[in-house]
mmCIF file of C-alpha atoms in Angstrom:
data_model
loop_
_atom_site.group_PDB
_atom_site.id
_atom_site.type_symbol
_atom_site.label_atom_id
_atom_site.label_comp_id
_atom_site.label_asym_id
_atom_site.label_seq_id
_atom_site.Cartn_x
_atom_site.Cartn_y
_atom_site.Cartn_z
ATOM 1 C CA UNK A 1240 142.828 248.234 -100.841
ATOM 2 C CA UNK A 1241 140.592 250.958 -99.384
ATOM 3 C CA UNK A 1242 139.615 254.555 -100.128
ATOM 4 C CA UNK A 1243 139.527 256.042 -96.627
ATOM 5 C CA UNK A 1244 135.803 256.810 -96.846
ATOM 6 C CA UNK A 1245 134.297 255.356 -93.673
ATOM 7 C CA UNK A 1246 131.094 253.354 -94.120
ATOM 8 C CA UNK A 1247 130.021 253.088 -90.498
ATOM 9 C CA UNK A 1248 131.193 253.357 -86.915
ATOM 10 C CA UNK A 1249 131.531 249.930 -85.347
ATOM 11 C CA UNK A 1250 131.781 248.768 -81.747
ATOM 12 C CA UNK A 1251 134.139 246.263 -80.151
ATOM 13 C CA UNK A 1252 131.944 243.589 -78.548
ATOM 14 C CA UNK A 1253 134.569 241.041 -77.467
ATOM 15 C CA UNK A 1254 138.340 240.831 -76.981
ATOM 16 C CA UNK A 1255 140.220 237.573 -76.535
ATOM 17 C CA UNK A 1256 143.883 238.069 -75.508
ATOM 18 C CA UNK A 1257 146.272 235.547 -77.040
ATOM 19 C CA UNK A 1258 150.023 234.968 -76.914
ATOM 20 C CA UNK A 1259 151.510 238.089 -78.585
ATOM 21 C CA UNK A 1260 148.179 238.629 -80.343
ATOM 22 C CA UNK A 1261 144.497 239.113 -79.723
ATOM 23 C CA UNK A 1262 141.182 238.256 -81.334
ATOM 24 C CA UNK A 1263 138.506 240.923 -81.560
ATOM 25 C CA UNK A 1264 134.831 240.865 -82.478
ATOM 26 C CA UNK A 1265 133.408 244.007 -84.037
ATOM 27 C CA UNK A 1266 129.783 244.942 -84.492
ATOM 28 C CA UNK A 1267 129.253 246.438 -87.958
ATOM 29 C CA UNK A 1268 126.052 245.374 -89.727
ATOM 30 C CA UNK A 1269 126.788 247.289 -92.911
ATOM 31 C CA UNK A 1270 130.323 246.036 -93.525
ATOM 32 C CA UNK A 1271 129.357 242.411 -92.864
ATOM 33 C CA UNK A 1272 126.226 242.551 -95.038
ATOM 34 C CA UNK A 1273 128.168 240.973 -97.912
ATOM 35 C CA UNK A 1274 131.290 239.781 -96.078
ATOM 36 C CA UNK A 1275 132.751 236.301 -96.450
ATOM 37 C CA UNK A 1276 135.456 234.351 -94.668
ATOM 38 C CA UNK A 1277 138.843 235.787 -95.657
ATOM 39 C CA UNK A 1278 137.570 239.212 -96.707
ATOM 40 C CA UNK A 1279 139.426 242.358 -95.659
ATOM 41 C CA UNK A 1280 137.818 245.051 -93.510
ATOM 42 C CA UNK A 1281 139.596 248.189 -92.406
ATOM 43 C CA UNK A 1282 139.275 248.844 -88.665
ATOM 44 C CA UNK A 1283 140.338 252.394 -87.749
ATOM 45 C CA UNK A 1284 142.981 252.286 -90.433
ATOM 46 C CA UNK A 1285 144.149 248.691 -89.961
ATOM 47 C CA UNK A 1286 143.403 246.033 -92.572
ATOM 48 C CA UNK A 1287 142.068 242.908 -90.815
ATOM 49 C CA UNK A 1288 140.885 239.563 -92.187
ATOM 50 C CA UNK A 1289 137.447 238.181 -91.397
ATOM 51 C CA UNK A 1290 137.747 234.748 -89.785
ATOM 52 C CA UNK A 1291 134.163 234.486 -88.529
ATOM 53 C CA UNK A 1292 131.014 236.537 -89.040
ATOM 54 C CA UNK A 1293 127.361 236.806 -88.111
ATOM 55 C CA UNK A 1294 124.606 238.974 -89.564
ATOM 56 C CA UNK A 1295 125.838 241.943 -87.534
ATOM 57 C CA UNK A 1296 129.471 241.337 -86.532
ATOM 58 C CA UNK A 1297 132.797 239.852 -87.548
ATOM 59 C CA UNK A 1298 135.825 238.436 -85.765
ATOM 60 C CA UNK A 1299 139.464 239.033 -86.727
ATOM 61 C CA UNK A 1300 142.916 238.226 -85.379
ATOM 62 C CA UNK A 1301 145.362 241.045 -84.597
ATOM 63 C CA UNK A 1302 149.025 240.044 -84.719
ATOM 64 C CA UNK A 1303 151.911 241.294 -82.560
ATOM 65 C CA UNK A 1304 153.309 243.627 -85.245
ATOM 66 C CA UNK A 1305 149.919 245.298 -85.660
ATOM 67 C CA UNK A 1306 149.539 245.728 -81.899
ATOM 68 C CA UNK A 1307 152.986 247.346 -81.811
ATOM 69 C CA UNK A 1308 152.397 249.743 -84.710
ATOM 70 C CA UNK A 1309 148.805 250.795 -84.025
ATOM 71 C CA UNK A 1310 146.315 251.768 -81.335
ATOM 72 C CA UNK A 1311 144.410 248.477 -81.545
ATOM 73 C CA UNK A 1312 146.195 247.130 -78.473
ATOM 74 C CA UNK A 1313 144.401 249.763 -76.403
ATOM 75 C CA UNK A 1314 140.907 248.764 -77.500
ATOM 76 C CA UNK A 1315 138.331 247.782 -74.906
ATOM 77 C CA UNK A 1316 134.880 246.260 -75.136
ATOM 78 C CA UNK A 1317 132.650 249.174 -76.081
ATOM 79 C CA UNK A 1318 135.359 251.059 -78.005
ATOM 80 C CA UNK A 1319 134.129 252.677 -81.220
ATOM 81 C CA UNK A 1320 136.065 252.119 -84.437
ATOM 82 C CA UNK A 1321 135.867 253.317 -88.033
ATOM 83 C CA UNK A 1322 134.951 250.597 -90.539
ATOM 84 C CA UNK A 1323 135.335 250.280 -94.299
ATOM 85 C CA UNK A 1324 135.080 247.323 -96.638
ATOM 86 C CA UNK A 1325 137.752 246.728 -99.251
ATOM 87 C CA UNK A 1326 137.207 248.759 -102.413
ATOM 88 C CA UNK A 1327 135.793 247.093 -105.520
ATOM 89 C CA UNK A 1328 137.421 247.658 -108.892
ATOM 90 C CA UNK A 1329 134.366 249.657 -109.983
ATOM 91 C CA UNK A 1330 134.380 251.879 -106.865
ATOM 92 C CA UNK A 1331 134.785 255.638 -107.267
ATOM 93 C CA UNK A 1332 138.037 256.638 -105.548
ATOM 94 C CA UNK A 1333 136.546 259.435 -103.461
ATOM 95 C CA UNK A 1334 139.410 259.460 -100.981
ATOM 96 C CA UNK A 1335 142.875 258.165 -101.875
ATOM 97 C CA UNK A 1336 144.636 254.800 -102.104
ATOM 98 C CA UNK A 1337 144.693 253.350 -98.582
ATOM 99 C CA UNK A 1338 146.368 250.012 -97.885
ATOM 100 C CA UNK A 1339 145.369 249.579 -94.265
ATOM 101 C CA UNK A 1340 149.046 249.187 -93.336
ATOM 102 C CA UNK A 1341 149.601 251.561 -90.433
ATOM 103 C CA UNK A 1342 152.955 253.393 -90.312
ATOM 104 C CA UNK A 1343 152.661 254.490 -86.696
ATOM 105 C CA UNK A 1344 150.716 256.478 -84.146
ATOM 106 C CA UNK A 1345 150.171 260.228 -83.773
ATOM 107 C CA UNK A 1346 148.861 262.117 -80.722
ATOM 108 C CA UNK A 1347 146.193 264.814 -80.820
ATOM 109 C CA UNK A 1348 147.639 267.960 -79.235
ATOM 110 C CA UNK A 1349 144.962 270.568 -79.906
ATOM 111 C CA UNK A 1350 141.457 271.108 -81.268
ATOM 112 C CA UNK A 1351 140.511 274.491 -82.735
ATOM 113 C CA UNK A 1352 136.796 274.952 -83.429
ATOM 114 C CA UNK A 1353 135.597 276.964 -86.413
ATOM 115 C CA UNK A 1354 132.168 278.071 -87.580
ATOM 116 C CA UNK A 1355 131.746 275.148 -89.975
ATOM 117 C CA UNK A 1356 134.767 272.961 -89.284
ATOM 118 C CA UNK A 1357 137.188 271.807 -86.626
ATOM 119 C CA UNK A 1358 140.982 271.884 -86.939
ATOM 120 C CA UNK A 1359 142.882 269.032 -85.304
ATOM 121 C CA UNK A 1360 146.648 269.199 -84.745
ATOM 122 C CA UNK A 1361 148.582 265.961 -84.267
ATOM 123 C CA UNK A 1362 152.155 265.437 -83.082
ATOM 124 C CA UNK A 1363 154.119 262.648 -84.749
ATOM 125 C CA UNK A 1364 157.631 261.257 -85.126
ATOM 126 C CA UNK A 1365 160.015 263.089 -87.460
ATOM 127 C CA UNK A 1366 160.373 259.932 -89.563
ATOM 128 C CA UNK A 1367 156.658 259.978 -90.358
ATOM 129 C CA UNK A 1368 156.511 263.759 -90.737
ATOM 130 C CA UNK A 1369 158.977 263.500 -93.618
ATOM 131 C CA UNK A 1370 156.354 261.508 -95.560
ATOM 132 C CA UNK A 1371 153.633 264.173 -95.249
ATOM 133 C CA UNK A 1372 153.255 267.276 -97.394
ATOM 134 C CA UNK A 1373 150.986 270.320 -97.249
ATOM 135 C CA UNK A 1374 147.743 269.616 -99.155
ATOM 136 C CA UNK A 1375 148.758 265.966 -99.492
ATOM 137 C CA UNK A 1376 146.777 262.942 -98.350
ATOM 138 C CA UNK A 1377 147.012 261.218 -94.966
ATOM 139 C CA UNK A 1378 144.941 258.468 -93.369
ATOM 140 C CA UNK A 1379 143.958 259.134 -89.749
ATOM 141 C CA UNK A 1380 142.336 256.135 -88.031
ATOM 142 C CA UNK A 1381 141.221 254.947 -91.436
ATOM 143 C CA UNK A 1382 139.828 258.294 -92.624
ATOM 144 C CA UNK A 1383 141.200 259.807 -95.831
ATOM 145 C CA UNK A 1384 142.053 263.448 -95.098
ATOM 146 C CA UNK A 1385 143.985 266.343 -96.606
ATOM 147 C CA UNK A 1386 146.867 267.882 -94.674
ATOM 148 C CA UNK A 1387 145.854 271.525 -94.200
ATOM 149 C CA UNK A 1388 149.055 272.657 -92.499
ATOM 150 C CA UNK A 1389 152.319 271.048 -91.437
ATOM 151 C CA UNK A 1390 155.410 271.902 -89.394
ATOM 152 C CA UNK A 1391 158.646 272.956 -91.063
ATOM 153 C CA UNK A 1392 161.563 270.499 -91.299
ATOM 154 C CA UNK A 1393 163.609 272.574 -88.858
ATOM 155 C CA UNK A 1394 161.038 272.615 -86.063
ATOM 156 C CA UNK A 1395 161.948 270.584 -82.980
ATOM 157 C CA UNK A 1396 158.415 269.223 -82.577
ATOM 158 C CA UNK A 1397 156.819 267.826 -85.721
ATOM 159 C CA UNK A 1398 153.061 268.149 -86.295
ATOM 160 C CA UNK A 1399 150.370 268.315 -88.945
ATOM 161 C CA UNK A 1400 146.822 269.634 -89.045
ATOM 162 C CA UNK A 1401 143.623 268.469 -90.718
ATOM 163 C CA UNK A 1402 140.373 270.409 -91.061
ATOM 164 C CA UNK A 1403 137.250 268.336 -90.475
ATOM 165 C CA UNK A 1404 133.835 269.190 -91.899
ATOM 166 C CA UNK A 1405 130.642 268.356 -89.930
ATOM 167 C CA UNK A 1406 130.057 265.177 -91.985
ATOM 168 C CA UNK A 1407 133.468 263.780 -91.016
ATOM 169 C CA UNK A 1408 132.960 264.748 -87.373
ATOM 170 C CA UNK A 1409 129.678 262.855 -87.142
ATOM 171 C CA UNK A 1410 130.311 259.926 -89.527
ATOM 172 C CA UNK A 1411 133.640 258.863 -87.983
ATOM 173 C CA UNK A 1412 135.228 258.558 -84.542
ATOM 174 C CA UNK A 1413 137.376 261.650 -85.139
ATOM 175 C CA UNK A 1414 134.676 263.974 -83.819
ATOM 176 C CA UNK A 1415 135.000 262.430 -80.348
ATOM 177 C CA UNK A 1416 138.779 262.847 -80.072
ATOM 178 C CA UNK A 1417 140.265 264.915 -77.248
ATOM 179 C CA UNK A 1418 143.841 266.164 -76.744
ATOM 180 C CA UNK A 1419 146.041 263.286 -75.659
ATOM 181 C CA UNK A 1420 144.172 260.674 -77.711
ATOM 182 C CA UNK A 1421 146.220 258.565 -80.115
ATOM 183 C CA UNK A 1422 145.312 257.724 -83.709
ATOM 184 C CA UNK A 1423 146.644 255.383 -86.368
ATOM 185 C CA UNK A 1424 148.519 257.054 -89.205
ATOM 186 C CA UNK A 1425 149.105 255.754 -92.727
ATOM 187 C CA UNK A 1426 151.149 258.012 -94.975
ATOM 188 C CA UNK A 1427 150.721 258.160 -98.736
ATOM 189 C CA UNK A 1428 152.091 255.075 -100.484
ATOM 190 C CA UNK A 1429 153.742 257.197 -103.208
ATOM 191 C CA UNK A 1430 155.681 259.157 -100.574
ATOM 192 C CA UNK A 1431 156.875 255.892 -99.009
ATOM 193 C CA UNK A 1432 158.111 254.570 -102.355
ATOM 194 C CA UNK A 1433 159.944 257.815 -103.131
ATOM 195 C CA UNK A 1434 161.559 257.814 -99.684
ATOM 196 C CA UNK A 1435 162.721 254.223 -100.186
ATOM 197 C CA UNK A 1436 164.192 254.938 -103.619
ATOM 198 C CA UNK A 1437 166.012 258.026 -102.345
ATOM 199 C CA UNK A 1438 167.509 255.996 -99.500
ATOM 200 C CA UNK A 1439 168.960 253.506 -101.992
ATOM 201 C CA UNK A 1440 170.167 256.307 -104.268
ATOM 202 C CA UNK A 1441 171.919 258.079 -101.404
ATOM 203 C CA UNK A 1442 173.522 254.851 -100.206
ATOM 204 C CA UNK A 1443 174.749 254.040 -103.715
ATOM 205 C CA UNK A 1444 176.222 257.527 -104.089
ATOM 206 C CA UNK A 1445 177.964 257.252 -100.729
ATOM 207 C CA UNK A 1446 179.366 253.825 -101.615
ATOM 208 C CA UNK A 1447 180.624 255.126 -104.968
ATOM 209 C CA UNK A 1448 182.281 258.113 -103.291
ATOM 210 C CA UNK A 1449 183.944 255.828 -100.760
ATOM 211 C CA UNK A 1450 185.263 253.591 -103.562
ATOM 212 C CA UNK A 1451 186.643 256.588 -105.455
ATOM 213 C CA UNK A 1452 188.427 257.836 -102.332
ATOM 214 C CA UNK A 1453 189.969 254.420 -101.675
ATOM 215 C CA UNK A 1454 191.113 254.165 -105.286
ATOM 216 C CA UNK A 1455 192.769 257.573 -105.163
ATOM 217 C CA UNK A 1456 194.480 256.633 -101.915
ATOM 218 C CA UNK A 1457 195.877 253.452 -103.438
ATOM 219 C CA UNK A 1458 197.238 255.351 -106.443
ATOM 220 C CA UNK A 1459 199.079 257.798 -104.232
#
């Protein structure tokens, strides 16, 4: 479990393609300072398991499902990534509950500069947009952020905006994004649970209605 508060910006130092997978080595002295084999480290929003480490880097395997759901498949040697160690039970939850389980990818469509902030607008699939709410939490490439504005349900193109303060722009990779860049998105876990429960409720109601109709038909 993570909080979405990035500890340092790491760098990909090696990539080893494998069958439907790949192995990456990431330079991140801070996050490996107390890391052990099997520990979890969040890499731009994706929870990965340490399989090897040195004093300044760690190596992790990235499976096919992760490559499909995230931007990690597009990494190159030299790519910069956001890093965060798993939260401890005595950690202050400064962000929100982040699992490191990416729901999909969003695309940056515009950047609007302000005097003390920068507004980023991302386009995303309607399925993911349904799990976001104005002033709710969203994880963008591992960074815990608040949705500052969001498209209406009836709009053809779905989008959301986040407002980034100078600290976020400099302490994470988000400050270097340009329109067209893709980011990993993790929606709020509570929204996902509610969506799942509603799906079952709606299916149960539809099944009950179908049974009632069949019963009435048999009686007639």
